Short mmCIF file of C-alpha atoms in Angstrom, two decimals:
data_model
loop_
_atom_site.label_atom_id
_atom_site.label_comp_id
_atom_site.label_asym_id
_atom_site.label_seq_id
_atom_site.Cartn_x
_atom_site.Cartn_y
_atom_site.Cartn_z
CA MET A 688 -141.36 159.62 62.90
CA ASP A 689 -141.17 156.59 64.86
CA ALA A 690 -144.78 155.76 64.21
CA ILE A 691 -144.30 156.04 60.60
CA ARG A 692 -141.32 153.82 60.67
CA LYS A 693 -143.27 151.17 62.55
CA HIS A 694 -146.29 151.44 60.16
CA ALA A 695 -143.96 150.86 57.17
CA SER A 696 -142.18 147.99 58.87
CA ARG A 697 -145.59 146.20 59.32
CA LEU A 698 -146.48 146.93 55.73
CA ARG A 699 -143.35 145.31 54.59
CA GLU A 700 -143.81 142.29 56.73
CA GLN A 701 -147.38 141.81 55.61
CA VAL A 702 -146.33 142.07 51.90
CA ALA A 703 -143.41 139.57 52.58
CA ARG A 704 -145.88 137.14 53.95
CA GLN A 705 -148.29 137.53 51.04
CA GLN A 706 -145.40 136.99 48.52
CA GLN A 707 -144.21 133.97 50.32
CA ALA A 708 -147.93 132.64 50.35
CA VAL A 709 -148.06 133.19 46.49
CA LEU A 710 -144.73 131.44 45.91
CA LYS A 711 -145.74 128.43 48.06
CA GLN A 712 -149.19 127.99 46.25
CA PHE A 713 -147.30 128.11 42.79
CA GLY A 714 -144.83 125.66 44.31
CA ALA A 715 -145.42 122.60 46.45
CA GLY A 716 -149.16 122.21 46.86
CA GLY A 717 -149.97 125.72 48.65
CA ILE A 718 -150.17 126.54 52.13
CA GLY A 719 -150.54 123.95 54.86
CA GLY A 720 -150.30 121.10 52.32
CA SER A 721 -153.84 121.99 50.78
CA ASP A 722 -154.42 121.98 46.92
CA ASN A 723 -152.89 124.85 44.59
CA LEU A 724 -155.32 127.78 45.22
CA VAL A 725 -154.99 129.29 41.58
CA THR A 726 -153.50 126.84 39.14
CA ASP A 727 -153.29 123.41 38.39
CA GLU A 728 -151.16 121.76 35.58
CA ALA A 729 -154.06 121.81 33.01
CA GLU A 730 -154.91 125.39 33.77
CA LEU A 731 -151.22 126.40 33.58
CA VAL A 732 -150.81 124.56 30.09
CA GLN A 733 -153.86 126.42 28.86
CA HIS A 734 -152.68 129.68 30.08
CA GLN A 735 -149.20 129.28 28.26
CA LYS A 736 -150.99 128.20 25.23
CA LEU A 737 -153.07 131.32 25.32
CA GLU A 738 -149.95 133.63 25.93
CA LYS A 739 -148.47 132.00 22.75
CA LEU A 740 -151.63 132.55 20.78
CA TYR A 741 -151.81 136.00 21.87
CA ILE A 742 -148.27 136.57 20.81
CA SER A 743 -148.67 134.96 17.42
CA THR A 744 -152.02 136.70 16.46
CA ARG A 745 -150.40 140.08 17.49
CA ALA A 746 -147.42 139.47 15.23
CA GLY A 747 -149.71 138.37 12.49
CA LYS A 748 -151.71 141.45 12.76
CA HIS A 749 -148.80 143.55 12.80
CA TYR A 750 -147.31 141.81 9.65
CA GLN A 751 -150.76 142.21 7.91
CA ARG A 752 -150.62 145.91 8.74
CA ASP A 753 -146.98 146.15 7.29
CA ILE A 754 -148.09 144.56 3.99
CA VAL A 755 -151.09 146.96 3.91
CA ARG A 756 -148.80 149.87 4.65
CA GLY A 757 -146.24 148.73 1.98
CA VAL A 758 -148.84 148.08 -0.70
CA GLU A 759 -150.42 151.51 0.00
CA GLY A 760 -147.13 153.26 -0.41
CA TYR A 761 -146.31 151.34 -3.55
CA ILE A 762 -149.72 152.33 -4.91
CA VAL A 763 -149.04 156.03 -4.18
CA ILE A 764 -145.70 156.01 -5.82
CA GLY A 765 -147.03 153.93 -8.63
CA SER A 766 -149.87 156.39 -9.23
CA LYS A 767 -147.44 159.11 -9.69
CA GLN A 768 -145.37 157.06 -12.05
CA VAL A 769 -148.42 156.41 -14.14
CA GLU A 770 -149.15 160.25 -14.26
CA VAL A 771 -145.46 160.93 -15.32
CA GLY A 772 -145.19 158.09 -17.74
CA THR A 773 -148.65 159.11 -19.40
CA LYS A 774 -147.44 162.57 -19.93
CA LEU A 775 -144.19 161.23 -21.57
CA SER A 776 -146.42 159.08 -23.72
CA GLU A 777 -148.41 162.03 -24.82
CA ASP A 778 -145.34 163.96 -25.59
CA SER A 779 -144.00 161.36 -27.67
CA ARG A 780 -147.02 160.81 -29.69
CA LYS A 781 -147.45 164.51 -30.11
CA TYR A 782 -143.87 164.95 -31.63
CA GLY A 783 -144.36 161.79 -33.69
CA ALA A 784 -147.68 163.47 -35.16
CA GLU A 785 -146.29 166.97 -35.61
CA ASN A 786 -142.68 166.33 -36.55
CA THR A 787 -141.28 169.02 -39.08
CA CYS A 788 -137.78 167.17 -39.64
CA THR A 789 -136.75 167.77 -43.20
CA ASN A 790 -134.29 164.82 -43.03
CA GLY A 791 -136.88 161.90 -42.89
CA SER A 792 -139.65 160.65 -40.71
CA THR A 793 -137.64 157.85 -38.96
CA LEU A 794 -137.49 159.51 -35.54
CA SER A 795 -141.25 160.37 -35.84
CA ARG A 796 -142.22 156.84 -36.35
CA ALA A 797 -139.87 155.63 -33.39
CA SER A 798 -141.40 158.37 -31.28
CA LEU A 799 -144.89 157.23 -32.25
CA SER A 800 -143.96 153.66 -31.38
CA TYR A 801 -142.45 154.58 -28.09
CA GLY A 802 -145.50 156.69 -27.18
CA ARG A 803 -147.86 153.79 -27.88
CA ALA A 804 -145.69 151.30 -25.81
CA ARG A 805 -145.35 153.77 -23.01
CA ALA A 806 -149.12 154.27 -22.76
CA GLN A 807 -149.54 150.38 -22.66
CA MET A 808 -147.00 150.08 -19.89
CA GLU A 809 -148.74 152.75 -17.89
CA LYS A 810 -152.10 151.00 -18.42
CA GLU A 811 -150.56 147.82 -17.30
CA LEU A 812 -149.12 149.42 -14.26
CA GLY A 813 -152.45 150.73 -13.43
CA THR A 814 -154.00 147.46 -13.55
CA LEU A 815 -151.32 146.07 -11.38
CA LEU A 816 -152.00 148.88 -8.71
CA LYS A 817 -155.73 148.30 -8.87
CA ALA A 818 -155.25 144.59 -8.32
CA LEU A 819 -152.77 145.13 -5.37
CA GLY A 820 -155.49 147.46 -3.80
CA THR A 821 -158.48 145.18 -4.20
CA GLN A 822 -156.78 141.67 -3.82
CA VAL A 823 -154.06 142.42 -1.20
CA ALA A 824 -154.68 145.58 0.87
CA GLU A 825 -158.37 145.53 1.25
CA PRO A 826 -158.76 141.90 2.43
CA LEU A 827 -155.84 142.40 4.91
CA ARG A 828 -156.99 145.73 6.24
CA ALA A 829 -160.28 144.29 6.79
CA MET A 830 -159.03 141.40 8.86
CA VAL A 831 -156.79 143.81 10.95
CA MET A 832 -159.76 145.89 11.83
CA GLY A 833 -162.17 142.94 11.87
CA ALA A 834 -164.32 141.89 14.82
CA PRO A 835 -163.30 138.23 15.08
CA LEU A 836 -159.64 139.30 16.14
CA GLU A 837 -160.92 141.97 18.49
CA ASP A 838 -163.44 139.69 20.14
CA ALA A 839 -160.92 137.00 20.55
CA ARG A 840 -158.60 139.53 22.12
CA HIS A 841 -161.31 140.91 24.43
CA LEU A 842 -161.93 137.14 25.58
CA ALA A 843 -158.08 137.02 26.27
CA GLN A 844 -158.04 140.31 28.19
CA ARG A 845 -161.25 139.08 30.26
CA TYR A 846 -159.44 135.87 30.89
CA ASP A 847 -156.41 137.77 32.16
CA ARG A 848 -158.32 139.96 34.44
CA VAL A 849 -160.16 137.05 36.05
CA ARG A 850 -156.85 135.38 36.54
CA GLN A 851 -155.55 138.31 38.24
CA GLU A 852 -158.52 138.44 40.50
CA ALA A 853 -158.05 134.86 41.20
CA GLU A 854 -154.58 135.39 42.31
CA ALA A 855 -155.48 138.32 44.58
CA GLN A 856 -158.23 136.16 46.15
CA ALA A 857 -155.67 133.33 46.58
CA ILE A 858 -153.67 135.61 48.61
CA GLU A 859 -156.70 136.69 50.61
CA VAL A 860 -157.49 133.01 51.34
CA SER A 861 -153.76 132.39 52.53
CA ARG A 862 -154.08 135.45 54.72
CA ARG A 863 -157.31 134.07 56.26
CA GLN A 864 -155.97 130.64 56.69
CA ALA A 865 -152.95 131.86 58.55
CA LYS A 866 -155.51 134.04 60.82
CA VAL A 867 -157.49 131.01 61.48
CA ARG A 868 -154.44 128.97 62.61
CA GLU A 869 -153.30 131.76 64.87
CA THR A 870 -156.76 132.12 66.55
CA PRO A 871 -158.35 128.62 66.38
CA GLY A 872 -162.02 128.46 67.38
CA ASN A 873 -163.01 132.01 66.17
CA SER A 874 -166.12 131.39 64.25
CA VAL A 875 -166.09 134.90 62.34
CA ASP A 876 -162.57 134.08 60.97
CA VAL A 877 -163.69 130.65 59.96
CA MET A 878 -166.72 132.16 58.19
CA LYS A 879 -164.64 134.75 56.28
CA LEU A 880 -162.28 132.18 55.19
CA GLU A 881 -165.00 129.91 53.86
CA ALA A 882 -166.45 132.89 52.00
CA SER A 883 -163.09 133.78 50.74
CA GLU A 884 -162.50 130.07 49.49
CA ALA A 885 -165.98 130.00 47.74
CA LYS A 886 -165.36 133.23 45.99
CA LEU A 887 -161.82 131.73 44.85
CA GLN A 888 -163.50 128.72 43.44
CA ASP A 889 -165.93 130.63 41.59
CA LEU A 890 -163.16 132.76 40.13
CA LYS A 891 -161.09 129.45 39.04
CA SER A 892 -164.34 128.22 37.48
CA ASN A 893 -165.05 131.26 35.36
CA MET A 894 -161.23 131.57 34.73
CA GLY A 895 -161.19 127.95 33.22
CA ILE A 896 -164.40 128.63 30.99
CA LEU A 897 -163.00 131.95 29.68
CA GLY A 898 -159.62 130.39 28.99
CA LYS A 899 -160.99 127.55 26.99
CA GLU A 900 -163.25 130.00 24.99
CA ALA A 901 -160.47 132.63 24.61
CA ALA A 902 -158.05 129.77 23.55
CA ALA A 903 -160.46 128.52 20.84
CA ALA A 904 -161.27 132.00 19.55
CA MET A 905 -157.55 132.73 19.25
CA ALA A 906 -156.69 129.65 17.52
CA ALA A 907 -159.43 130.24 14.91
CA VAL A 908 -157.99 133.83 14.42
CA GLU A 909 -154.56 132.52 14.27
CA ALA A 910 -155.47 129.94 11.35
CA GLN A 911 -157.47 132.57 9.48
CA GLN A 912 -154.52 134.98 9.82
CA GLN A 913 -152.15 132.48 8.37
CA ARG A 914 -154.51 131.29 5.49
CA LEU A 915 -155.49 134.82 4.53
CA THR A 916 -151.99 136.30 4.60
CA LEU A 917 -150.61 133.43 2.54
CA GLN A 918 -153.30 133.74 -0.10
CA ARG A 919 -152.77 137.63 -0.35
CA LEU A 920 -149.04 137.14 -0.73
CA ILE A 921 -149.56 134.61 -3.48
CA ALA A 922 -152.14 136.98 -5.09
CA MET A 923 -149.63 139.93 -5.01
CA VAL A 924 -146.82 137.65 -6.45
CA GLU A 925 -149.15 136.52 -9.36
CA ALA A 926 -150.21 140.13 -10.09
CA GLU A 927 -146.65 141.27 -10.25
CA ARG A 928 -145.42 138.32 -12.38
CA THR A 929 -148.32 138.97 -14.92
CA TYR A 930 -147.47 142.61 -14.97
CA HIS A 931 -143.75 142.07 -15.58
CA GLN A 932 -144.42 139.38 -18.42
CA ARG A 933 -146.63 141.87 -20.06
CA ILE A 934 -144.18 144.62 -19.74
CA LEU A 935 -141.35 142.44 -21.30
CA GLN A 936 -143.64 141.57 -24.28
CA ILE A 937 -144.31 145.30 -24.78
CA LEU A 938 -140.66 146.18 -24.69
CA ASP A 939 -139.60 143.27 -26.91
CA GLN A 940 -142.07 144.59 -29.46
CA LEU A 941 -141.00 148.14 -29.02
CA GLU A 942 -137.24 147.26 -29.33
CA GLY A 943 -137.88 145.49 -32.79
CA GLU A 944 -139.56 148.39 -34.02
CA MET A 945 -136.93 150.94 -32.71
CA VAL A 946 -134.05 148.87 -33.86
CA SER A 947 -135.58 148.49 -37.41
CA GLU A 948 -135.76 152.39 -37.52
CA ARG A 949 -132.20 152.69 -36.46
CA GLN A 950 -131.03 150.13 -38.94
CA ARG A 951 -132.89 152.08 -41.64
CA ILE A 952 -130.95 155.33 -40.70
CA GLU A 953 -127.59 153.67 -40.30
CA ALA A 954 -127.78 151.39 -43.32
CA PRO A 955 -125.80 152.46 -46.53
CA PRO A 956 -127.93 153.72 -49.38
CA SER A 957 -128.79 150.96 -51.75
CA PRO A 958 -126.83 151.34 -55.03
CA ILE A 959 -128.59 153.12 -57.68
CA VAL A 960 -129.54 151.02 -60.79
CA ASP A 961 -129.19 153.09 -63.95
CA ASN A 962 -132.67 152.64 -65.62
CA SER A 963 -131.03 153.03 -68.85
CA MET A 964 -128.44 150.18 -68.26
CA PRO A 965 -129.09 147.68 -71.03
CA PRO A 966 -130.43 144.32 -69.94
CA PRO A 967 -128.09 141.49 -69.05
CA PRO A 968 -126.49 139.60 -71.89
CA PRO A 969 -128.16 136.36 -72.93
CA TYR A 970 -126.29 133.05 -72.18
CA GLU A 971 -126.85 129.33 -72.65
CA GLU A 972 -125.67 126.16 -70.90
CA VAL A 973 -123.48 123.91 -73.13
CA ASN A 974 -122.40 120.50 -71.36
CA GLY A 975 -122.99 122.11 -67.95
CA ILE A 976 -120.63 125.08 -68.69
CA TYR A 977 -122.11 128.72 -69.00
CA ALA A 978 -120.94 130.69 -71.98
CA SER A 979 -121.55 134.40 -72.05
CA HIS A 980 -121.79 136.39 -75.31
CA THR A 981 -120.58 139.93 -75.60
CA HIS A 982 -123.09 142.76 -75.34
CA ASN A 983 -122.20 145.61 -77.69
CA GLY A 984 -118.91 144.01 -78.15
CA LEU A 985 -117.93 144.60 -74.48
CA SER A 986 -117.08 141.84 -72.13
CA ASP A 987 -114.61 141.21 -69.32
CA GLY A 988 -112.34 138.12 -69.01
CA MET A 989 -111.86 138.34 -65.31
CA SER A 990 -110.99 135.09 -63.67
CA TYR A 991 -113.50 133.46 -60.97
CA PHE A 992 -113.81 135.17 -57.55
CA LEU A 993 -116.06 135.06 -54.67
CA GLY A 994 -118.30 138.01 -53.87
CA GLU A 995 -120.67 138.78 -50.93
CA ALA A 996 -124.11 140.27 -51.66
CA MET A 997 -124.29 143.69 -49.77
CA PHE A 998 -127.90 144.26 -50.93
CA THR A 999 -131.17 142.52 -51.92
CA TYR A 1000 -131.67 142.06 -55.49
CA GLN A 1001 -135.03 140.40 -57.14
CA ALA A 1002 -134.66 138.92 -60.46
CA VAL A 1003 -136.97 140.29 -63.07
CA SER A 1004 -136.17 137.77 -65.90
CA ASP A 1005 -135.16 134.09 -66.27
CA VAL A 1006 -131.85 134.96 -66.96
CA GLU A 1007 -131.17 136.94 -63.76
CA LEU A 1008 -130.20 135.85 -60.39
CA SER A 1009 -131.94 136.85 -57.32
CA LEU A 1010 -129.53 137.73 -54.10
CA SER A 1011 -130.20 138.15 -50.33
CA ILE A 1012 -127.98 140.10 -48.35
CA GLY A 1013 -124.96 137.80 -46.95
CA ASP A 1014 -125.22 135.53 -49.86
CA TYR A 1015 -121.94 134.44 -51.39
CA VAL A 1016 -121.60 134.17 -55.21
CA VAL A 1017 -119.15 132.55 -57.58
CA VAL A 1018 -118.51 135.45 -60.03
CA ARG A 1019 -117.67 134.09 -63.47
CA LYS A 1020 -117.91 137.09 -65.64
CA VAL A 1021 -118.34 140.82 -65.37
CA ALA A 1022 -119.63 142.62 -68.19
CA ASN A 1023 -118.64 146.36 -69.06
CA ASN A 1024 -122.33 147.30 -68.89
CA GLY A 1025 -122.56 147.00 -65.08
CA TRP A 1026 -123.83 143.22 -64.89
CA ALA A 1027 -122.12 140.31 -63.60
CA GLU A 1028 -122.83 136.73 -63.95
CA GLY A 1029 -122.26 134.05 -61.31
CA GLU A 1030 -123.65 131.16 -59.37
CA CYS A 1031 -125.29 131.17 -55.84
CA LYS A 1032 -127.07 128.37 -53.98
CA GLY A 1033 -127.12 126.22 -57.15
CA LYS A 1034 -128.65 128.69 -59.46
CA ALA A 1035 -126.87 130.93 -61.92
CA GLY A 1036 -127.75 134.16 -63.71
CA TRP A 1037 -126.89 137.81 -64.23
CA PHE A 1038 -127.05 140.53 -61.38
CA PRO A 1039 -125.92 144.12 -60.94
CA PHE A 1040 -122.32 143.91 -60.15
CA GLY A 1041 -122.62 146.86 -57.74
CA TYR A 1042 -124.68 144.77 -55.39
CA ILE A 1043 -121.82 142.70 -54.38
CA GLU A 1044 -118.30 143.11 -52.78
CA ARG A 1045 -115.40 140.93 -53.67
CA ARG A 1046 -114.10 138.58 -50.89
CA GLU A 1047 -110.50 137.18 -50.74
CA ARG A 1048 -111.10 134.86 -47.71
CA VAL A 1049 -114.41 133.06 -46.99
CA LEU A 1050 -115.24 130.46 -44.38
CA ALA A 1051 -115.45 126.83 -45.75
CA SER A 1052 -118.99 126.51 -44.60
CA LYS A 1053 -120.12 129.64 -46.58
CA VAL A 1054 -118.41 128.36 -49.78
CA ALA A 1055 -120.38 125.17 -49.37
CA GLU A 1056 -123.60 127.28 -49.45
CA VAL A 1057 -122.69 128.71 -52.77
CA PHE A 1058 -123.21 125.37 -54.54
#
């Protein structure tokens, strides 16, 4: 046990001396006032730059990989959505084509419109997914797995190994320097010290060359990572923007078609004009005042009032007045045969009385439109 404890104590002392030697050589000028055995200021700056480049390119690689994974996941989910949406489109168009409803075909037309729009939207989504795959995921994946990044990282790793060897050799040189000082004049120890120092110089030279090569390669990879990743992000944004704009156009058109069908269902039925209803009475303008003649001796002497057109009426003769929904009319006469006479937008004539509704209160702006 005593022998083991003594051996352990000697090992601890040896390790402590080596640690002190390393601290001194990285500190104030190395052992015995000699030059730093491993690093100088320029090499230290290069080493720090290489470490930053390694961290930067590693983070860039991980971000590129995250984008690829996210896009691939979006493509998988989107492909399933295309499948479901396509099935819905087919079902809608099938219903529209085979509808047996006895109460009109409004829903059939709406379902056909929806089916077509749904198919267009799924086609647009498929185009987006293809663009994300070819323009975003594939280029980034190629760079993540590409040779330039791996070659640069291998150079950095070789540089790190040589640097570690140089640090170990510096400890060896420090140990031999201490031994030469303890036993001056020993030629064997001097020769071994000179060989150790020569090996250290070779390692430092190789370390400097590898450091420059690795830093240049890593800097090139970093620049390429930044440029390519930004380009792919822009391509992804542009593809999604185009997709959403196209979807908005499809939905706007679909909404217009379906609202039109809804209005057709909800609109009150147009008044039925009796084909046997006699034509409107003739009238003539005398000094700017319209005078109506009786038809079959029937006329109505109602006072003037305002009416709002609830339906569109297209005049079929010169004595009739065309109306559009929402027009306001000054009604001057109402005949017993279903016709009314009035003025709208500077024109006068006869129109079916059932096409308007009487209004007690009207905005002044609306009244101005009558004349």
